[in-house]
Structure formats: C-alpha cells, structure tokens
Short mmCIF file of C-alpha atoms in Angstrom, two decimals:
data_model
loop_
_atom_site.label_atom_id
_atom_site.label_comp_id
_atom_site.label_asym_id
_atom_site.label_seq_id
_atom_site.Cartn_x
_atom_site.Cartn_y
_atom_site.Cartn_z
CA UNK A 75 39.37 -50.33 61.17
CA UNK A 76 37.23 -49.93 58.32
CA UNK A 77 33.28 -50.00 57.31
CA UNK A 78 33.29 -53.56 56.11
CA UNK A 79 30.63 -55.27 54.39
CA UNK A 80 32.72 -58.99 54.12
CA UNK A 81 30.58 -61.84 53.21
CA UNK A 82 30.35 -63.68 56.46
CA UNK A 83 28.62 -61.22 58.20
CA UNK A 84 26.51 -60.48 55.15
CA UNK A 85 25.52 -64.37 54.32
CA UNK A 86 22.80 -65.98 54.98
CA UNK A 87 18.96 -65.71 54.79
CA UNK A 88 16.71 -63.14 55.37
CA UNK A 89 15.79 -63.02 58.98
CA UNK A 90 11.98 -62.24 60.38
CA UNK A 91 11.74 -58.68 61.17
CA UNK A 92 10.54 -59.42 64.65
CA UNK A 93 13.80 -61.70 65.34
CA UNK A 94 16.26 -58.49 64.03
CA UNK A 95 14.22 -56.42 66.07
CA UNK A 96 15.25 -58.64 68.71
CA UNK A 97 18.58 -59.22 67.83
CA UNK A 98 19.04 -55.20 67.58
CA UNK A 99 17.21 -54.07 71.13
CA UNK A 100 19.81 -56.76 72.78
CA UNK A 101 22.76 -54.98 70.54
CA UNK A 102 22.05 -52.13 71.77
CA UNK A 103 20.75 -52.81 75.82
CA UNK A 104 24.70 -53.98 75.49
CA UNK A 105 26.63 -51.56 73.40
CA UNK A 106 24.58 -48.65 73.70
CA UNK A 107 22.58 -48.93 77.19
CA UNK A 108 20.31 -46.42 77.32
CA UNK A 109 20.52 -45.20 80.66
CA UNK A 110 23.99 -43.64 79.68
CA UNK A 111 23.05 -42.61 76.34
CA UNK A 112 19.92 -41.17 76.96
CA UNK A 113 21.57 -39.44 80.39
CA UNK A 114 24.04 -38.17 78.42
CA UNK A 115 21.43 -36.65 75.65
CA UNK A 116 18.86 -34.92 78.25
CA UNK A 117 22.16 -33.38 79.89
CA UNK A 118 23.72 -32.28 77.12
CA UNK A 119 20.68 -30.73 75.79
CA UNK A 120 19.28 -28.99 78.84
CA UNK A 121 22.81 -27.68 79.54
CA UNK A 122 23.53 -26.05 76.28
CA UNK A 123 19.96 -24.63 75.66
CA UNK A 124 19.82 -23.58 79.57
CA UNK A 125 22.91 -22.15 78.60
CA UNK A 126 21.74 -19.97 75.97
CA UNK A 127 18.74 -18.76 77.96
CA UNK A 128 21.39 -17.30 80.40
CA UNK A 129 23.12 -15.47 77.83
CA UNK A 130 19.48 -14.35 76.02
CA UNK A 131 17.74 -12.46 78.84
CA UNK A 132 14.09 -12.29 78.00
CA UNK A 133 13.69 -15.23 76.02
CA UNK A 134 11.17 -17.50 76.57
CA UNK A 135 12.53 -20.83 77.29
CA UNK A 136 10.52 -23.28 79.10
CA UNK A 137 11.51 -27.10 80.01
CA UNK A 138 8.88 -28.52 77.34
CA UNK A 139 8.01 -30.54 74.36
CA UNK A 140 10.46 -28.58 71.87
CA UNK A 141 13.07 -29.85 74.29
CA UNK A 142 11.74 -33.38 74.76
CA UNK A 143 12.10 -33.60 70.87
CA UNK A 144 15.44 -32.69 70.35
CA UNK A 145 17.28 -35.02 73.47
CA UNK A 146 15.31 -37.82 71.69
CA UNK A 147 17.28 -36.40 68.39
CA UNK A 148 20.28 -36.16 69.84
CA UNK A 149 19.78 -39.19 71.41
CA UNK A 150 19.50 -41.14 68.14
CA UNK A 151 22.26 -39.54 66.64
CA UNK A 152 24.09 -41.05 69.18
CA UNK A 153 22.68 -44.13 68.41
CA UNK A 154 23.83 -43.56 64.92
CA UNK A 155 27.43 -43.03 65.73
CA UNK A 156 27.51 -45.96 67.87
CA UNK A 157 25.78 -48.48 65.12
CA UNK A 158 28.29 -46.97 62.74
CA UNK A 159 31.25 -47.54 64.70
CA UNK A 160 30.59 -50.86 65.23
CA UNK A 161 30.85 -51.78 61.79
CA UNK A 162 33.62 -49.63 61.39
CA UNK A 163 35.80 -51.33 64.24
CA UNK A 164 34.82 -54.66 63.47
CA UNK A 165 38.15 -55.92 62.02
CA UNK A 166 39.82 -54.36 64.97
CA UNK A 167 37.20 -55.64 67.19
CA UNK A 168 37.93 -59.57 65.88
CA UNK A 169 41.44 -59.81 67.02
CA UNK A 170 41.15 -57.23 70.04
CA UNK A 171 37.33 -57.75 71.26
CA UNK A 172 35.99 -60.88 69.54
CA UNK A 173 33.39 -60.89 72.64
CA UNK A 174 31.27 -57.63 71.13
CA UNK A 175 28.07 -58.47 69.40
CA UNK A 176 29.10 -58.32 65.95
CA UNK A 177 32.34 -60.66 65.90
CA UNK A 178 30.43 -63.09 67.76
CA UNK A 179 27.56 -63.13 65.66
CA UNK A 180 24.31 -61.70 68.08
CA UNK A 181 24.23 -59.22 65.21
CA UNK A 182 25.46 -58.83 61.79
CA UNK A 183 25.88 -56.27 59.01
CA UNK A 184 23.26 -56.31 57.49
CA UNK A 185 21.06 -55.61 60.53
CA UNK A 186 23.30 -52.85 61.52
CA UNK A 187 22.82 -50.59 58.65
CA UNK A 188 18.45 -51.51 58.40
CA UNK A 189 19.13 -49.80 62.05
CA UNK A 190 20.84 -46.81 60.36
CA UNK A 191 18.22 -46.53 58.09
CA UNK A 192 14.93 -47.01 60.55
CA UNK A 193 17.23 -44.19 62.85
CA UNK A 194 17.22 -41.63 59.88
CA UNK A 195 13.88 -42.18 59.01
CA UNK A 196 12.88 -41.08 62.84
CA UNK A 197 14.92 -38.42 62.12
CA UNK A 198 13.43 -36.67 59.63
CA UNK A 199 9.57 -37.06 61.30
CA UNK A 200 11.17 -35.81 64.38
CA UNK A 201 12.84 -32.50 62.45
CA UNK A 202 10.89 -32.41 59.68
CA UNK A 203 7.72 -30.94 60.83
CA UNK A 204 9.90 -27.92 62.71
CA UNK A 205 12.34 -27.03 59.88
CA UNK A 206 13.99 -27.93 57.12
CA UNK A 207 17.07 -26.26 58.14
CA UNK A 208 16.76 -28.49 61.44
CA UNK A 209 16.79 -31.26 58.52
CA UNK A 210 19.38 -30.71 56.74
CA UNK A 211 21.86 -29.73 59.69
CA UNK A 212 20.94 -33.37 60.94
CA UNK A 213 20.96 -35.31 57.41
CA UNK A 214 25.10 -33.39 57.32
CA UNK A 215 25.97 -34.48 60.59
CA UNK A 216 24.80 -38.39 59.82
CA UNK A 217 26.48 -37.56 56.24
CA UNK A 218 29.82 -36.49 58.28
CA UNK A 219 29.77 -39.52 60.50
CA UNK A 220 29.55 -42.12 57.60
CA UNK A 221 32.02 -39.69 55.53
CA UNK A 222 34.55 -40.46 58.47
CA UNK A 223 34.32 -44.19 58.19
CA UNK A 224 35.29 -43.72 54.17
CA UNK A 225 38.74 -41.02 55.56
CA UNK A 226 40.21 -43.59 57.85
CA UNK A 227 39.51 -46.49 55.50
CA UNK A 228 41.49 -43.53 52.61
CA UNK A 229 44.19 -42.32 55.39
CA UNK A 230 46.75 -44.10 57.86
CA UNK A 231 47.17 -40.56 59.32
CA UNK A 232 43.65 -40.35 60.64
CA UNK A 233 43.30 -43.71 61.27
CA UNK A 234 46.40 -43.65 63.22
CA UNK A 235 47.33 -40.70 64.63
CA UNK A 236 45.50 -40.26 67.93
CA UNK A 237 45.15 -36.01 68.07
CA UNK A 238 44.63 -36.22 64.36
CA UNK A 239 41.50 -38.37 64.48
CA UNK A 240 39.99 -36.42 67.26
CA UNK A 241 40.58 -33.31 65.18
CA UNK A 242 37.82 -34.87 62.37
CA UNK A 243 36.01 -36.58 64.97
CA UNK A 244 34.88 -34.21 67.37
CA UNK A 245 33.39 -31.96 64.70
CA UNK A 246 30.51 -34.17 64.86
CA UNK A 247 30.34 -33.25 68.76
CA UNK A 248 30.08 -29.52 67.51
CA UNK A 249 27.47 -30.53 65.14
CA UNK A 250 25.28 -31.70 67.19
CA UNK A 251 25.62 -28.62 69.64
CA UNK A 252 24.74 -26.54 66.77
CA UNK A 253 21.54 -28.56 66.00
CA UNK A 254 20.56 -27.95 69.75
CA UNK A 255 21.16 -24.29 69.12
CA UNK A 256 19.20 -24.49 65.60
CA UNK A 257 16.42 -25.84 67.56
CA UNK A 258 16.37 -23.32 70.51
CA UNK A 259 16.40 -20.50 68.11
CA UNK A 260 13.52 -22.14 66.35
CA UNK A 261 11.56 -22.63 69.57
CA UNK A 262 12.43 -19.31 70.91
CA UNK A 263 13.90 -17.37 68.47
CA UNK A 264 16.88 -15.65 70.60
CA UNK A 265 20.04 -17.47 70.89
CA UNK A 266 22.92 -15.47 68.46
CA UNK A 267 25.61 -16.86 67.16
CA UNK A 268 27.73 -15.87 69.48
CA UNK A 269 25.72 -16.89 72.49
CA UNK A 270 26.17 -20.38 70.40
CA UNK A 271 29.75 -20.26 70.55
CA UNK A 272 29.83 -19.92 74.00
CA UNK A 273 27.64 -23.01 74.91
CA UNK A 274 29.71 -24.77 72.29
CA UNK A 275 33.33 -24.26 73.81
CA UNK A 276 31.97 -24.61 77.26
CA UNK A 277 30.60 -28.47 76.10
CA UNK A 278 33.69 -28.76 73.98
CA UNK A 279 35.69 -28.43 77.26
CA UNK A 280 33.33 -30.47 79.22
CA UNK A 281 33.54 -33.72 76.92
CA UNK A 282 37.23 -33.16 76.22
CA UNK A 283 38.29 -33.59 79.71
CA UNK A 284 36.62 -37.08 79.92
CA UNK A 285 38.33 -37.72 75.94
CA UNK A 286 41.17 -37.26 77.33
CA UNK A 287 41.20 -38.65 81.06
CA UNK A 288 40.12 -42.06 79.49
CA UNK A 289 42.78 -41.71 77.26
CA UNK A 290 45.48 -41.10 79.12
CA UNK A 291 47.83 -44.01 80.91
CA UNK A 292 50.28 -43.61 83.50
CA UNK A 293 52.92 -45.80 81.17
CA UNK A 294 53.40 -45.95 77.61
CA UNK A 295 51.67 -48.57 76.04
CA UNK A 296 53.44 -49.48 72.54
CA UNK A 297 50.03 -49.84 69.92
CA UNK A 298 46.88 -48.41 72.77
CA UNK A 299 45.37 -45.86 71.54
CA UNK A 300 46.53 -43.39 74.21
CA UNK A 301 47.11 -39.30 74.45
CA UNK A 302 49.93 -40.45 76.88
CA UNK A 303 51.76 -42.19 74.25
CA UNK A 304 52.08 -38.61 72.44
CA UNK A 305 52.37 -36.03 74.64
CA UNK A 306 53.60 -37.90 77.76
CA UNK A 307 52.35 -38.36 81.01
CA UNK A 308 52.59 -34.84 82.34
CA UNK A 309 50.92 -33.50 78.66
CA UNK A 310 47.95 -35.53 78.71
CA UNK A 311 47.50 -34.59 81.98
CA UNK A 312 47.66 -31.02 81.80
CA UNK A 313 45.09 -31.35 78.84
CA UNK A 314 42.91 -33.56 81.07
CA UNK A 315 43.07 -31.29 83.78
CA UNK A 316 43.28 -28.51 81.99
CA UNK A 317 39.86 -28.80 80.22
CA UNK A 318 37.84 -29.35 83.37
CA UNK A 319 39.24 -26.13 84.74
CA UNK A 320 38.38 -24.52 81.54
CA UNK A 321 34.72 -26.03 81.30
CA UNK A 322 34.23 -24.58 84.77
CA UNK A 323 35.63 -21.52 84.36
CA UNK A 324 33.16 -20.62 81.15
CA UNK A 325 30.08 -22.36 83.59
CA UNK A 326 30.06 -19.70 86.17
CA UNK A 327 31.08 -16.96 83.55
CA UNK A 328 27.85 -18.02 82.12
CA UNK A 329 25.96 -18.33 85.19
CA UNK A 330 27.93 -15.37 87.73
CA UNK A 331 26.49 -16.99 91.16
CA UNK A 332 27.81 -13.64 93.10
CA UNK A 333 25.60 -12.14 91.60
CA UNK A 334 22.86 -13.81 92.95
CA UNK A 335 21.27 -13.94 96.31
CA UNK A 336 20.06 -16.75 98.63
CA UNK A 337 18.73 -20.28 97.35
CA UNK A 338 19.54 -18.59 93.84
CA UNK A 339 23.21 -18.17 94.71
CA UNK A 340 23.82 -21.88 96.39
CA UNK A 341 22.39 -22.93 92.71
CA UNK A 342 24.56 -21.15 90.93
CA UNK A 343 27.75 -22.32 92.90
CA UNK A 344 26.58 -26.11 92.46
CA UNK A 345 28.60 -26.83 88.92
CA UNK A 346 32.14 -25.47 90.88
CA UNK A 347 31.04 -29.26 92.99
CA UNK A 348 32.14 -31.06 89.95
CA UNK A 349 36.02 -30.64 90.35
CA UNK A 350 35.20 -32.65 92.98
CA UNK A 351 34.99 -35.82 90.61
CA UNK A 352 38.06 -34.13 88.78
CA UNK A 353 39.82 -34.63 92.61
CA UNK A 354 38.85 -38.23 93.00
CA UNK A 355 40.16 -39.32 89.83
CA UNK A 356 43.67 -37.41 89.96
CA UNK A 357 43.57 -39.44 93.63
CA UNK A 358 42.94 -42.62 91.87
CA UNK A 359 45.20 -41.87 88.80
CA UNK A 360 47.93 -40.65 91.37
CA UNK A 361 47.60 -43.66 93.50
CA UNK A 362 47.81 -46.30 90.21
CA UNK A 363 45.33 -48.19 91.45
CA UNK A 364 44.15 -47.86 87.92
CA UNK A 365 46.49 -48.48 84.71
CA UNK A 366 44.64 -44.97 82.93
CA UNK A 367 42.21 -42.21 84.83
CA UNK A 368 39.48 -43.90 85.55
CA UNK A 369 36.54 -43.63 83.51
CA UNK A 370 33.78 -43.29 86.36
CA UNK A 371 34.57 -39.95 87.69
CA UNK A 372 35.41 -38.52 84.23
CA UNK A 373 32.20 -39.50 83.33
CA UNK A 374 30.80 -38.25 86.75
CA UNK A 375 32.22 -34.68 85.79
CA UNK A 376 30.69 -34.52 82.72
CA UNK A 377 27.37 -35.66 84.08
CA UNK A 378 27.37 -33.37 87.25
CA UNK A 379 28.56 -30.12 85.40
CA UNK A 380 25.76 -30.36 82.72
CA UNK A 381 23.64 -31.23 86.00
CA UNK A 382 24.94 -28.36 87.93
CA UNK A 383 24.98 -25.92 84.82
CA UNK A 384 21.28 -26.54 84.34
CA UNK A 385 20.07 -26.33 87.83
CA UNK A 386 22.37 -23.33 87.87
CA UNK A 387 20.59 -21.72 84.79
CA UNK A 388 17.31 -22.57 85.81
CA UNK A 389 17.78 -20.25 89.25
CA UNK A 390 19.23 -17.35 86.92
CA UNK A 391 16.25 -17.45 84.33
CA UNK A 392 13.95 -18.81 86.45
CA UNK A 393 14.37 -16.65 90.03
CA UNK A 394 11.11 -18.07 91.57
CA UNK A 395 12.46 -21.62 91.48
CA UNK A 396 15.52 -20.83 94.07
CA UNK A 397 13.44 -18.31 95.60
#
C-alpha cells in the first residue's frame, strides 16, 4: 500500500478545471461524505475546546467565529488524510476494492494531489491571519501525514503490523487536538498544557474505542487487518471496551454532574447515556449477527459522547443555559 504515482493513472490530457472540479466533489460526496466528516469535525472541536473551558474557570469562551474557523480546519485536514490515503491504498484497493473511485477511474492521481494542494492553500488563509504558530502546527501535521505514506512504503513492520501502524498513525489524531488547543488559547488565552492533556486523552479514548470495535472480529481472519488477529478475541475486546469506560470516566471527571443542581445536573449526566451505544453493540457483537462490532454504534458513541460532553460543558460554564 504505497503513494503511487504509476503511469496509468497519471496519463492522459489535461482535463478542464471545471470537469476535475466535478470529478473531485463526486470523489469526495462518496469517499468522504460530508455529513460524517463535517459531524465528526464540529464534535470533535466543540468537545475538546468545551472541554478546556471546564477545566479554565473564568475564561471567556463563547460558541463563535474563532470556533467556526477551526472545525472548518479540522475539517479539511480530514479531507487531507482521506485524499492521501486514497492514493496510498490504491494498489491494495485494485485487487481488494477495484469499485472505489480511483481504481475505477472517476478520479485519478493527478487530480488527487491538485486537491491536496487547493486544501493547503485554504489552510494557510484560514490560520494564517490568527498565527503563525497555528501555521506551522498545521503545515507539520499535513507534513506527518504525507511522511507516513513514505514509512510504510520504507517498512513491512508498519505497514504490516496492525498495533504498530496505529502507534505512528494516531499521532496525527493528537495533532490535530493540539491545533484545537493552539487555537483556544489563541482565542482565549487560558487553556494550560495540562488542561490540554486532559482533553487529549479523554478524545484519545473516545476515538480508540471505535479503532478498535471496527477492528475487532469474532474469528480470526488469516490477512484482515484485525486487532482480533493479535490479541484475540477476549484482548481486543477488553481494549474496545475498555476505552469507552475510560473516555467516560475522564468526561464526568471533567464535567462532575453531582456537583451541579437541577437542569444543570441532568446535562451533566447526559455523556454517561453513551454506554448505551457501547451496550447495543456488545448485544450485536455477542449475538454474531455481525462478523466484527458493528460500526454504527461505535460510531454512535463517539458522536453522542462529544455530543453529551459539550452540552454537558456548556451547563457547567454556561449555568444560565440549564438554568
């Protein structure tokens, strides 16, 4: 699975800029839909700067346009990672997924990376005018991602080995949480560093338990790409498991509901409502009505945490909201 630049996808002329425009909004409506990626951004953001509002009493964080700007950075940067790995899968993708836009041909190489480029270039007009060290946090984390491509194209190891590529990979999770932090401080100026490292583990959790849950089968499967293969069954899903509990756990440190009162207090219990999805997958899992935990209610757990961790936040910074 490596960055590839081979001469079929390459060939050919030139096309209009309004037909790769074309060609690269219906890429991305079907590899990158933006109802999940853009979700994911505003929920991410708003929980890990809500997050450090909690833990900053005083500061003056408002739902606003310094906030609006970085979920459409983050959201880009996810764009980023996903044009990359297309290119990087794409041998993979030909014998395992020859359906995907770029084996088939809606989209080729070429087209890919003038995406990378127009996506850095909106990068630096959205950071540029609030930092440079907002820049050049960003410009390392898009450095990182590429840099990746190069190490598993260099390493069977990473390329192979399941915990060991998630061990490189996720670092550009924890990036990206420290850009949101970068830009609270800037808009606010609280948020210390260990207030940061706080909101970081409690996302790190949050993501890894749906890393894992869609990761993890119920059999061995000789060549998937599967926790389960490694650690076995009962490992992958103590980690899966495990890291919801955990990603709880540091939500109502964070947010202490018994310590609040009334509408406040209901708030601040809402993010414990998530194990719920946590529940209905172990069912499913348990059940095998699905050959690895189903993706949906890992994905609802992420979502409704960083839902219920914001709404949560709001009523602790915010009193007059939950009244």
């Amino acid at each position: 699975m490596t960055l590839t630049g081979t001469p079929r996808p390459l060939s050919g002329a030139p096309r209009r800029p309004t037909e790769t425009a074309r060609r690269l909004a219906a890429f991305l409506a079907e590899r990158a839909p933006w109802r999940v990626y853009a979700t994911y951004a505003v929920l991410w953001v708003c929980a890990l700067e809500s997050t450090l509002a909690v833990l900053t009493p005083g500061t003056d964080w408002t739902v606003g346009g310094s906030l609006l700007v970085e979920v459409v950075t983050v959201y880009l940067a996810l764009l980023f990672v996903r044009v990359v790995d297309e290119q990087k899968d794409l041998e993979y993708d030909r014998l395992h997924h020859p359906d995907r836009p770029l084996p088939r041909g809606a989209i080729d190489v070429r087209e890919l990376r003038v995406a990378m480029v127009l996506i850095v270039v909106a990068e630096l007009g959205l950071t540029g005018w609030r930092s440079l060290l907002l820049t050049g946090w960003l410009l390392f984390g898009l450095l990182y991602i590429c840099f990746l491509v190069q190490l598993e194209r260099w390493s069977a190891t990473v390329r192979d080995r399941i915990f060991v590529n998630l061990l490189v990979s996720y670092p550009v999770q924890a990036i990206l949480s420290v850009h949101i932090w970068l830009s609270f401080r800037e808009a606010t100026g609280g948020g210390s560093a260990p207030h940061a490292l706080v909101g970081g583990l409690l996302c790190m959790f949050v993501f890894l338990h749906f890393e894992f849950a869609r990761k993890t089968g119920a059999q061995e499967v000789p060549g998937a790409t599967l926790y389960s293969n490694v650690v076995g069954l009962r490992g992958s899903l103590a980690l899966t498991v495990g890291c919801a509990l955990a990603g709880t756990a540091l939500v109502l440190a964070v947010v202490r509901p018994w310590e609040l009162h009334g509408a406040a207090a209901l708030a601040g219990w809402l993010p414990v409502t998530a194990l719920g999805f946590l529940a209905t997958g172990a069912e499913r899992f348990a059940a095998l009505r699905t050959p690895t935990w189903p993706t949906g209610p890992a994905m609802g757990y992420l979502a409704w945490q960083y839902l219920g961790l914001s709404v949560a936040a709001l009523a602790v910074v915010r009193p007059g909201i939950g009244g």
